[in-house]
Short mmCIF file of C-alpha atoms in Angstrom, two decimals:
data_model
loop_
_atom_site.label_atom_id
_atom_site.label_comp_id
_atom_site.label_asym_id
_atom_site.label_seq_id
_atom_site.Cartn_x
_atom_site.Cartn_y
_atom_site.Cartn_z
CA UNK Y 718 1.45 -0.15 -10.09
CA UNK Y 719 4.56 -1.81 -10.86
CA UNK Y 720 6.97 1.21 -9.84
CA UNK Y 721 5.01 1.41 -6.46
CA UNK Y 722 6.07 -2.09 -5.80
CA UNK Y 723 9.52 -1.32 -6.50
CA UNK Y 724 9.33 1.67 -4.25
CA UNK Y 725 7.51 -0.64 -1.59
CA UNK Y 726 9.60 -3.81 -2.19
CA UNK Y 727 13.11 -1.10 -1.50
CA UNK Y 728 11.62 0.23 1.12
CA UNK Y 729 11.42 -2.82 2.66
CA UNK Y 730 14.70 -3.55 1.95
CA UNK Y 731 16.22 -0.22 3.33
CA UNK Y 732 14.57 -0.82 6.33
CA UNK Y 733 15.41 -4.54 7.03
CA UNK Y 734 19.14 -3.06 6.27
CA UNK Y 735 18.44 -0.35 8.82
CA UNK Y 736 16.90 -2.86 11.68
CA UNK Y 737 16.23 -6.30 10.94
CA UNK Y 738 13.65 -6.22 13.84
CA UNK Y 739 11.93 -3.95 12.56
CA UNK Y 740 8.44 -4.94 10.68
CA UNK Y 741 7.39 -2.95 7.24
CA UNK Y 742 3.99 -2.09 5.43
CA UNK Y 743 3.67 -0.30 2.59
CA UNK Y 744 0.88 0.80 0.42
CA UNK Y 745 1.43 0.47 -3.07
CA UNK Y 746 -2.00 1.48 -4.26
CA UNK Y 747 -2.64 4.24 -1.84
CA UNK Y 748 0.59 5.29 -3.06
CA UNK Y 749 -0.03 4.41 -7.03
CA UNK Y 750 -3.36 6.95 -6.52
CA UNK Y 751 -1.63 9.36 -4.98
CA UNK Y 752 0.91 9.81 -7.41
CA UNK Y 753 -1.35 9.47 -10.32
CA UNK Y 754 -2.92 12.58 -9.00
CA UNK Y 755 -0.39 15.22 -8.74
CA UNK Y 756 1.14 13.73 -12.31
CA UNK Y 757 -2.33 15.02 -13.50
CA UNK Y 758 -0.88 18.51 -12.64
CA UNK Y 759 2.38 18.08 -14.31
CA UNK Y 760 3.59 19.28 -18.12
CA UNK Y 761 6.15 19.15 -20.21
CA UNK Y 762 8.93 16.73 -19.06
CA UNK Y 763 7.95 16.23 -15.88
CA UNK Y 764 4.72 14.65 -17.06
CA UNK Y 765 6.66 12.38 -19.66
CA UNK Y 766 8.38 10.98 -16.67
CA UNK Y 767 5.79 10.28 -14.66
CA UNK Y 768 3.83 8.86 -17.59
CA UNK Y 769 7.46 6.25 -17.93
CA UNK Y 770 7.38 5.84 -14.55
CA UNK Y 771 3.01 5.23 -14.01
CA UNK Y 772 3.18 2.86 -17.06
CA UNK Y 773 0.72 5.77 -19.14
CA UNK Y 774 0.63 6.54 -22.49
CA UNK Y 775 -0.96 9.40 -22.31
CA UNK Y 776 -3.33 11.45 -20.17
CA UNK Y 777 -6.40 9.20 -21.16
CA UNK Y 778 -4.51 6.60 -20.22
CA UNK Y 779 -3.48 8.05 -16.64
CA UNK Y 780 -7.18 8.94 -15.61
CA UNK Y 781 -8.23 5.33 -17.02
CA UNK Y 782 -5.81 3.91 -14.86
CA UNK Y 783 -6.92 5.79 -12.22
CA UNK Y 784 -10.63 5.24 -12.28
CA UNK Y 785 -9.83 1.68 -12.55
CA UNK Y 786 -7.83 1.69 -9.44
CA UNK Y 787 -10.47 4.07 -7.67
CA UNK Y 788 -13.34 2.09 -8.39
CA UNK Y 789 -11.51 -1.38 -7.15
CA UNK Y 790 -10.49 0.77 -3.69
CA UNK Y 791 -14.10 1.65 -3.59
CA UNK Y 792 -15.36 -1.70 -3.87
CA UNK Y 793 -17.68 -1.44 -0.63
CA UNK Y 794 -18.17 1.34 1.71
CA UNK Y 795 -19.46 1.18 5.39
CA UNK Y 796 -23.18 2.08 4.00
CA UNK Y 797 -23.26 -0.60 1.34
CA UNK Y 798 -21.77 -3.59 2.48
CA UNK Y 799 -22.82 -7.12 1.50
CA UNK Y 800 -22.96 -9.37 4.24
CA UNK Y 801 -19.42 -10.63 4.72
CA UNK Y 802 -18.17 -8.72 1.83
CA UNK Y 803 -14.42 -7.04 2.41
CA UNK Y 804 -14.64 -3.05 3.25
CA UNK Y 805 -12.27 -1.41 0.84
CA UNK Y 806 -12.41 2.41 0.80
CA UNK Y 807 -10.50 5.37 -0.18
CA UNK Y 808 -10.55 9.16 -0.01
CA UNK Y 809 -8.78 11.39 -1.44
CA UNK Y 810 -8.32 15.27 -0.21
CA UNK Y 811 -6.66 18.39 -1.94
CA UNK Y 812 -5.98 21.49 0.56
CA UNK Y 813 -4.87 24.40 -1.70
CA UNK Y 814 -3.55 27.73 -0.07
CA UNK Y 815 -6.07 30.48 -0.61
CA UNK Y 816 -3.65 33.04 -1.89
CA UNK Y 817 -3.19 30.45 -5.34
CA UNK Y 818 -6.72 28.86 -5.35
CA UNK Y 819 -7.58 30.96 -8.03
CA UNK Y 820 -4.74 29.68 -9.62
CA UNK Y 821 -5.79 26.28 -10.14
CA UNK Y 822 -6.63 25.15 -13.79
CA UNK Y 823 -10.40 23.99 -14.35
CA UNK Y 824 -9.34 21.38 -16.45
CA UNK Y 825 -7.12 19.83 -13.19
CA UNK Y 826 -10.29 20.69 -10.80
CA UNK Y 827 -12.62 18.61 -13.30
CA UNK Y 828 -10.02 16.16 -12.68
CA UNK Y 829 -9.49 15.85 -9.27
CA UNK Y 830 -13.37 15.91 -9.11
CA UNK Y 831 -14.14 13.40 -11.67
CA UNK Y 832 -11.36 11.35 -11.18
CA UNK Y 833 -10.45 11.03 -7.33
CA UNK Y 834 -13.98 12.25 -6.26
CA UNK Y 835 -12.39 15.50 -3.69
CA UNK Y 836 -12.85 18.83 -4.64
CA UNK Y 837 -10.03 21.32 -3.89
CA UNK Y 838 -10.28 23.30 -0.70
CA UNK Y 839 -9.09 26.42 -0.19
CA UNK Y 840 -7.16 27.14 3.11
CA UNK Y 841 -5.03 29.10 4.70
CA UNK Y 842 -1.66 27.79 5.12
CA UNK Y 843 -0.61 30.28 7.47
CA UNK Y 844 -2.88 28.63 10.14
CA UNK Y 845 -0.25 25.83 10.38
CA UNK Y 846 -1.59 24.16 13.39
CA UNK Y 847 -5.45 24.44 12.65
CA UNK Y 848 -4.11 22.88 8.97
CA UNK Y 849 -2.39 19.71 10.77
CA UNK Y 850 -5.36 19.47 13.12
CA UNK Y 851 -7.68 19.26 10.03
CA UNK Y 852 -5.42 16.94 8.46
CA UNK Y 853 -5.09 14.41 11.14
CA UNK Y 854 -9.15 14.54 12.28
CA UNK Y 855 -9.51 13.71 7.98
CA UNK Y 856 -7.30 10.96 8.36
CA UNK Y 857 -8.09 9.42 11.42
CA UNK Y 858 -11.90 9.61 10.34
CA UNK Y 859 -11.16 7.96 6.88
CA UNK Y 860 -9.20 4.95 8.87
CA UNK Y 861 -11.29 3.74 11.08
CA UNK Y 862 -9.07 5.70 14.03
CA UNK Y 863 -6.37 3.57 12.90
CA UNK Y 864 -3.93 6.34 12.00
CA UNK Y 865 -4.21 9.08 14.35
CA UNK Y 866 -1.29 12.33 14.29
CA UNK Y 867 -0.48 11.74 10.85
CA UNK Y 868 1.18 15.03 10.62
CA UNK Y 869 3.59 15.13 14.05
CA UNK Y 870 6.12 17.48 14.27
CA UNK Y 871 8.32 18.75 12.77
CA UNK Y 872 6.34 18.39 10.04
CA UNK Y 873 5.45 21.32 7.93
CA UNK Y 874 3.33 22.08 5.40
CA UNK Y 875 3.42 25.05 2.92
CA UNK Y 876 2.01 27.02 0.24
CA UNK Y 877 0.72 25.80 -2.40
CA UNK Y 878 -0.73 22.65 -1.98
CA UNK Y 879 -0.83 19.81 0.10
CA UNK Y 880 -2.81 16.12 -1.40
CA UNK Y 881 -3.09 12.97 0.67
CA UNK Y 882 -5.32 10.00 0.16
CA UNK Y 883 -6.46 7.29 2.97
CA UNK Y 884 -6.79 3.82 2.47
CA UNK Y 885 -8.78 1.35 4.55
CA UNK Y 886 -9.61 -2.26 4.30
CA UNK Y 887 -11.50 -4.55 6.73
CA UNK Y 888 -12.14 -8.19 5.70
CA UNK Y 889 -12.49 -11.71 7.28
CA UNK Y 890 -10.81 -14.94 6.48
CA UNK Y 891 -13.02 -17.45 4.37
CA UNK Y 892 -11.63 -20.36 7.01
CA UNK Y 893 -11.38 -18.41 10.02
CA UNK Y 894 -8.78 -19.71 12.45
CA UNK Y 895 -9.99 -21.13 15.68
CA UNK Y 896 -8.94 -18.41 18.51
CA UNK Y 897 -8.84 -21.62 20.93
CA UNK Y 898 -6.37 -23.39 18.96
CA UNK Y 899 -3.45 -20.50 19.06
CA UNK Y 900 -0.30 -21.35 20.60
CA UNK Y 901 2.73 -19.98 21.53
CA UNK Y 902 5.66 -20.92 19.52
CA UNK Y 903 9.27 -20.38 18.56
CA UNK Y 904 9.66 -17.64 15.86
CA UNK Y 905 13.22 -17.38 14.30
CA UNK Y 906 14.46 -13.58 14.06
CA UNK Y 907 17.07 -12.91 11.94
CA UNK Y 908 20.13 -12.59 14.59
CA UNK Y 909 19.68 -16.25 15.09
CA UNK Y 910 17.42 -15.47 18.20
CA UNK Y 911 14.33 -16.76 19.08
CA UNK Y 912 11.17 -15.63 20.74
CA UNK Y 913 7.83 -16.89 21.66
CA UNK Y 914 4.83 -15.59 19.66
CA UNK Y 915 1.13 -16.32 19.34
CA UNK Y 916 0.45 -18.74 16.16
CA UNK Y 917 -2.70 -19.01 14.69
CA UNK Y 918 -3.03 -22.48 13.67
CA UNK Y 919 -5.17 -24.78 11.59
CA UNK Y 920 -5.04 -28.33 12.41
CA UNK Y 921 -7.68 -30.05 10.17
CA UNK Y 922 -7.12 -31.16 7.01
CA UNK Y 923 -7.39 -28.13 5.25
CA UNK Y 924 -7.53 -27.03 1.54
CA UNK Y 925 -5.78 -23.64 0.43
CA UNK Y 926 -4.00 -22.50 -2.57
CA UNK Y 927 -0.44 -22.97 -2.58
CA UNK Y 928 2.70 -22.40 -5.01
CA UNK Y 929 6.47 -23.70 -4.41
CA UNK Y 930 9.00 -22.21 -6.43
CA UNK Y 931 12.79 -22.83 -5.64
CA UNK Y 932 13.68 -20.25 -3.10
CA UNK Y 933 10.48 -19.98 -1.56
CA UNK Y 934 6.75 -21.32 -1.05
CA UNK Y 935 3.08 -19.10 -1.07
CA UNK Y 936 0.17 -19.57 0.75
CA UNK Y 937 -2.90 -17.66 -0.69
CA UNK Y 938 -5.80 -17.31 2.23
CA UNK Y 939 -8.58 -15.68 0.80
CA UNK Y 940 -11.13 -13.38 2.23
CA UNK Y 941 -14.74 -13.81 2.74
CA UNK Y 942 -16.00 -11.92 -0.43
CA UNK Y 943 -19.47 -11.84 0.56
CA UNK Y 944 -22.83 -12.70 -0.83
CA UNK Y 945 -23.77 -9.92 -3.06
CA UNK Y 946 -23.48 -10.55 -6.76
CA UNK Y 947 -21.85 -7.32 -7.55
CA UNK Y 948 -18.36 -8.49 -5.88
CA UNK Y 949 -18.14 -11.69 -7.42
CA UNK Y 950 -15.80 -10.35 -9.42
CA UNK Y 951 -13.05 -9.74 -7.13
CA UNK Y 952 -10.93 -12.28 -4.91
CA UNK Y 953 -9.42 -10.24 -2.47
CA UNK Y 954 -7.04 -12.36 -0.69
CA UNK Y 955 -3.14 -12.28 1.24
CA UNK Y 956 -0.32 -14.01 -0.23
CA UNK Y 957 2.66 -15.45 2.39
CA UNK Y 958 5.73 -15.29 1.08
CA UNK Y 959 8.02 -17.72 2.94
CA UNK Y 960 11.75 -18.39 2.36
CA UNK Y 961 13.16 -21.49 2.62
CA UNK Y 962 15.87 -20.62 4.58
CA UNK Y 963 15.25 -19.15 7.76
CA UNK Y 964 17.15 -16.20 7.14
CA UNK Y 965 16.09 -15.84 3.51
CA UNK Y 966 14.06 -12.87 3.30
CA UNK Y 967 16.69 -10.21 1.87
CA UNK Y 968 16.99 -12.46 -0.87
CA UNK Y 969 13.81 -12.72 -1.39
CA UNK Y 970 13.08 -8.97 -1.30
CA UNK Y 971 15.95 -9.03 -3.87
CA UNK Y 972 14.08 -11.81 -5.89
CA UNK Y 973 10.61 -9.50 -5.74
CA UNK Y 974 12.37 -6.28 -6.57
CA UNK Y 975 13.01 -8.12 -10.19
CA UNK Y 976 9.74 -8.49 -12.94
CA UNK Y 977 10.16 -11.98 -13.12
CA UNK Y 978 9.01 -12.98 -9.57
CA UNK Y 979 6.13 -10.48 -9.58
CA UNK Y 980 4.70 -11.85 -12.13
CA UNK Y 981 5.21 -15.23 -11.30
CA UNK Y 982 3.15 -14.60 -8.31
CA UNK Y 983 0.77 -12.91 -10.62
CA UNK Y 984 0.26 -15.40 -13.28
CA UNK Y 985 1.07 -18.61 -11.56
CA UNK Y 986 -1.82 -20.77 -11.52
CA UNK Y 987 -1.91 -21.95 -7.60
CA UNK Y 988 -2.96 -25.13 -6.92
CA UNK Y 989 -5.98 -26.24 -4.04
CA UNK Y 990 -3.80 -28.34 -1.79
CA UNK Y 991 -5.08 -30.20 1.73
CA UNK Y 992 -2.83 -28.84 4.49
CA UNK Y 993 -1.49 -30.83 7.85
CA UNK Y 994 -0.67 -28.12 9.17
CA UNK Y 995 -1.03 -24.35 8.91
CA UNK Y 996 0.71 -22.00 11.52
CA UNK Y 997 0.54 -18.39 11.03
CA UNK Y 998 1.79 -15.72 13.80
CA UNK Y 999 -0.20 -12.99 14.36
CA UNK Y 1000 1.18 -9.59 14.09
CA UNK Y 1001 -0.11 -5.92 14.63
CA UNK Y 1002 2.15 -3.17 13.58
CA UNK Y 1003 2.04 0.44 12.42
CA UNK Y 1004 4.86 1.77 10.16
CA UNK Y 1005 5.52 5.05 8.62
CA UNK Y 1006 7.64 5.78 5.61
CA UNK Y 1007 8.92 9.03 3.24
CA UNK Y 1008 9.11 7.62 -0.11
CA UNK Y 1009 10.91 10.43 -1.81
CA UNK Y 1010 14.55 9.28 -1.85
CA UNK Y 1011 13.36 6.05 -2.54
CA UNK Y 1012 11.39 7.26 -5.74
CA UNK Y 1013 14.51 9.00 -6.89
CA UNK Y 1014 16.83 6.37 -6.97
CA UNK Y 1015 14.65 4.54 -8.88
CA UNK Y 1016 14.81 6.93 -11.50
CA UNK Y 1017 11.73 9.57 -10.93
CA UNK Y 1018 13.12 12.93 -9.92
CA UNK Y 1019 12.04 15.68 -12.45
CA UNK Y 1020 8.97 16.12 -9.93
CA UNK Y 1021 11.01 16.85 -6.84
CA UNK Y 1022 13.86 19.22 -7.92
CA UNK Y 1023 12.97 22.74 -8.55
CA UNK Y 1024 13.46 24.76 -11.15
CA UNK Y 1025 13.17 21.62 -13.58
CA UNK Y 1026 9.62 20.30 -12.07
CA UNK Y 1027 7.05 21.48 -13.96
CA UNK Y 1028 3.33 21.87 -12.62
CA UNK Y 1029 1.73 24.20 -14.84
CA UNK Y 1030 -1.10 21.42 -15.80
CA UNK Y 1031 -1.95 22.40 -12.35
CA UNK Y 1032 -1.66 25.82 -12.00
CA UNK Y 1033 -1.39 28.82 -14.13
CA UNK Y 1034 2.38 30.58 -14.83
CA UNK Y 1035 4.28 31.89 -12.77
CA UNK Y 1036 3.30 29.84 -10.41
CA UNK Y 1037 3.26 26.37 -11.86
CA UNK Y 1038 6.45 26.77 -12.86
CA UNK Y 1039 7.71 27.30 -9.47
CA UNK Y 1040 5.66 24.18 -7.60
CA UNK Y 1041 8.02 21.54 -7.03
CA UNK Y 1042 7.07 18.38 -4.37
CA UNK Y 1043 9.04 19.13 -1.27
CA UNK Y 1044 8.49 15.75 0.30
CA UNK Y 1045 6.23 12.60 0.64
CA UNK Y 1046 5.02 10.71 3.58
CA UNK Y 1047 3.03 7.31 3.80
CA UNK Y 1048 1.92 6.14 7.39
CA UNK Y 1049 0.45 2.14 7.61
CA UNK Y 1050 -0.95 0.12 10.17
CA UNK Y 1051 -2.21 -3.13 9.78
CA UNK Y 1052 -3.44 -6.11 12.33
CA UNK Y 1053 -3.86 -9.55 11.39
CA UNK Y 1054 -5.95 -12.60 13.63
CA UNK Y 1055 -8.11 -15.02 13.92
CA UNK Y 1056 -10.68 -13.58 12.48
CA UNK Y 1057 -8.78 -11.96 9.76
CA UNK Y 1058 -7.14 -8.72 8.53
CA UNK Y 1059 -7.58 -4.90 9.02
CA UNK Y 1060 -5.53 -2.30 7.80
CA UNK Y 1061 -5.31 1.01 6.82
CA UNK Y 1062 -2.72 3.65 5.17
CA UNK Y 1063 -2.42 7.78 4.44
CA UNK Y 1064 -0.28 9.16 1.89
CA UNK Y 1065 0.33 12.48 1.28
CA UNK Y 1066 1.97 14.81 -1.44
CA UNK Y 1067 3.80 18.05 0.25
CA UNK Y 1068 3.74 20.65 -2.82
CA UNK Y 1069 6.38 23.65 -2.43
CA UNK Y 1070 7.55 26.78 -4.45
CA UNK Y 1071 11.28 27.10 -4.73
CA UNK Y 1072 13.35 30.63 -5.68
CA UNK Y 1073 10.12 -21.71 -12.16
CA UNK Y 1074 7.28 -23.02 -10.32
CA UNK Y 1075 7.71 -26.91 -9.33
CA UNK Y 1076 4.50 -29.68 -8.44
CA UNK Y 1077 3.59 -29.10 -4.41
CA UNK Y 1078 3.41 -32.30 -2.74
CA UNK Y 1079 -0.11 -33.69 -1.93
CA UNK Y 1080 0.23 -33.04 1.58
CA UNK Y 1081 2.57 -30.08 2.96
CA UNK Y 1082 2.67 -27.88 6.03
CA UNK Y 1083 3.22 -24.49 6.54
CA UNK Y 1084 4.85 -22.75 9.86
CA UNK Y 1085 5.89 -19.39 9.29
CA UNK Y 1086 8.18 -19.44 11.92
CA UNK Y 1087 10.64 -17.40 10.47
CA UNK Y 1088 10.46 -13.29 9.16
CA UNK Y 1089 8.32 -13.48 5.70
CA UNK Y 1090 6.51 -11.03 2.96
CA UNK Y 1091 3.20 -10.61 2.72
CA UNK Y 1092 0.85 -9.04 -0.11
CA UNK Y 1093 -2.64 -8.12 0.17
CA UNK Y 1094 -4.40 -8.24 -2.96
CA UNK Y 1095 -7.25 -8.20 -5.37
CA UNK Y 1096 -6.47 -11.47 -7.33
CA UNK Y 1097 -8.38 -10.67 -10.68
CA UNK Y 1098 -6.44 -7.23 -11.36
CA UNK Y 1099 -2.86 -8.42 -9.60
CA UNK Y 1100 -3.67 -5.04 -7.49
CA UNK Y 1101 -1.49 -5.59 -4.34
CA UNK Y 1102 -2.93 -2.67 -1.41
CA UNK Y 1103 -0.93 -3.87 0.96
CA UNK Y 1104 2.60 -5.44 1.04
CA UNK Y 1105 5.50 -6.01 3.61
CA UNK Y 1106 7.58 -8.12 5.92
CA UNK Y 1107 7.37 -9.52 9.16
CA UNK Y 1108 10.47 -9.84 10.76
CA UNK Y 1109 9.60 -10.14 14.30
CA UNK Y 1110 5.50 -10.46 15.22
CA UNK Y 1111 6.15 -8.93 18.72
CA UNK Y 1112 6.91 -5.82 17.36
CA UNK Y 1113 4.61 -3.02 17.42
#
């Protein structure tokens, strides 16, 4: 998980270089799975990279991870539910052209079945449009209709495989905000402009967790986590990052793309403090992001340069040895109210052939009037499913 925040937390980055008004989400589980699933194709050095790069040992230590992470994104489905509980689900799918289906090793179909719960499909890639259309219906279906035309064109998709994942969460705050009490206020973009924005806001003395450190200060809101015993065990809740300075956040995504900072966030005990004031904006966005130069310059690139990649965990020789990943793509949407949070995200694999925390006063407020970061996570694990910036809440 680490190395899919520093993807996510450099994407973010990149972007806010590229247009500070533009707002980022990112996936780093969907994104985590994803990868862990083609790596269980790999051999050779390609596999001992991704196994530096996953934080694996070994192969037992991959699919652990992986069931780990599948089971917490499959927390509750739409058919089982507890009352109030957050819906967290996943699917994975695995379109393989039919020409190399036969191809594919049993020991990466038990896999893929036991592991990420899809069995490989055989299709034929030559049907390019029927392909997309297939694509797009799977992953509008497994988002609620949150991410429709996944695949737009140009994209293109060929032999001999293409693997994707979709990631959807649905969940409502444990203090719900009052809709009646939301307000339009000031929120400071980072040109030095302002606009006016709907703020949630809670005006009663209110208890939440909280953490100040010295460049920044965290709200934790948690989500309902319903009344079934079997999720006691995870705290799903969002984490808002806000600098002290109004223009702080590049430093900030600086401070976040280091270990220390992550883990502060992860092990710092937060403390239940009663609130004057809490103002939140509300923001609904949809961002879309290819990962792969982003992965290489953090160091992973065996996987995506042919001849060197090596798949043949995957499929049988020749033709392993030829598969290289062409591209990635991860597409994220994600609305947040009164009510609380739902959000969704598709990532996809395109295979190829080639020829110090300080003591929070008793009392504090929080306006997040100016662009911030914002985690989504399962608080037991340190999981984060969702993580990015808000730089301007108008935004769409």
């Amino acid at each position: 998980m680490e190395f899919c925040m520093n993807v996510a937390t450099e994407g973010i980055l990149e972007a806010l270089m590229t247009n500070p008004n533009e707002n980022v989400a990112v996936s780093p589980s969907s994104l985590n799975v994803v990868l862990n699933m083609v790596a269980s194709g790999s051999n050779g050095k390609t596999l001992g990279q991704f196994f530096r790069f996953l934080g694996a040992k070994n192969f037992t230590d991959l699919n652990s991870h992986s069931s780990s992470l599948m089971a917490l994104l499959n927390g509750s489905t739409k058919t089982t539910t507890a009352k109030n509980a957050p819906l967290l689900s996943m699917v994975n799918v695995m379109f393989v052209d039919q020409q190399y289906s036969s191809q594919l090793k049993p020991s990466f179909q038990e896999i893929v079945r036991e592991i990420y719960k899809t069995e490989p499909t055989s299709v034929d890639f030559h049907e390019a449009e029927k392909l997309k259309n297939e694509v797009n219906s799977w992953a509008e279906k497994n988002t609620n209709g949150l991410i429709k035309d996944f695949l737009s064109p140009p994209t293109q998709l060929f032999p001999p495989f293409f693997l994707a994942n979709a990631l959807y969460f649905k969940a409502t705050w444990k203090d719900q905000f009052d809709a009646a009490l939301t307000r339009d206020k000031n929120f400071h973009l980072l040109d030095g402009k302002t606009i006016e924005v709907p703020f949630m806001v809670q005006k009663q003395r209110m208890t939440q967790s909280y953490g100040s450190f010295k460049d920044f200060k965290v709200i934790r809101l948690y989500y309902n986590q319903g009344d079934d015993y079997r999720y006691m065990h995870e705290r799903m809740c969002m984490d808002i990052i806000l600098p002290h300075k109004k223009d702080g956040i590049q430093d900030l995504l600086h401070k976040f793309n280091s270990d220390d900072a992550k883990n502060l966030l992860h092990n710092f005990d937060f403390q239940p403090v009663e609130f004057s004031k809490i103002w939140i904006p509300k923001w609904k966005f949809s961002y879309g992001l290819d990962p792969t130069d982003l992965m290489k310059k953090l160091g992973l690139t065996l996987p995506f340069h042919y001849p060197v990649a090596d798949f043949t965990n995957m499929m049988d020789s020749p033709s392993g040895d030829e598969i290289f990943i062409k591209s990635m793509l991860q597409k994220s949407f994600i609305e947040v109210n009164e009510e609380g949070t739902e959000a969704a995200a598709v990532t996809a694999v395109f295979g190829c052939f080639g020829s110090s925390p300080c003591s929070p006063p008793p009392r504090v407020e929080f306006v997040a009037d100016h662009p911030f970061m914002f985690m989504i996570r399962e608080e037991v694990s340190g999981a984060v499913i969702f993580t990015g910036a808000v730089l301007n809440p108008l935004s769409e």
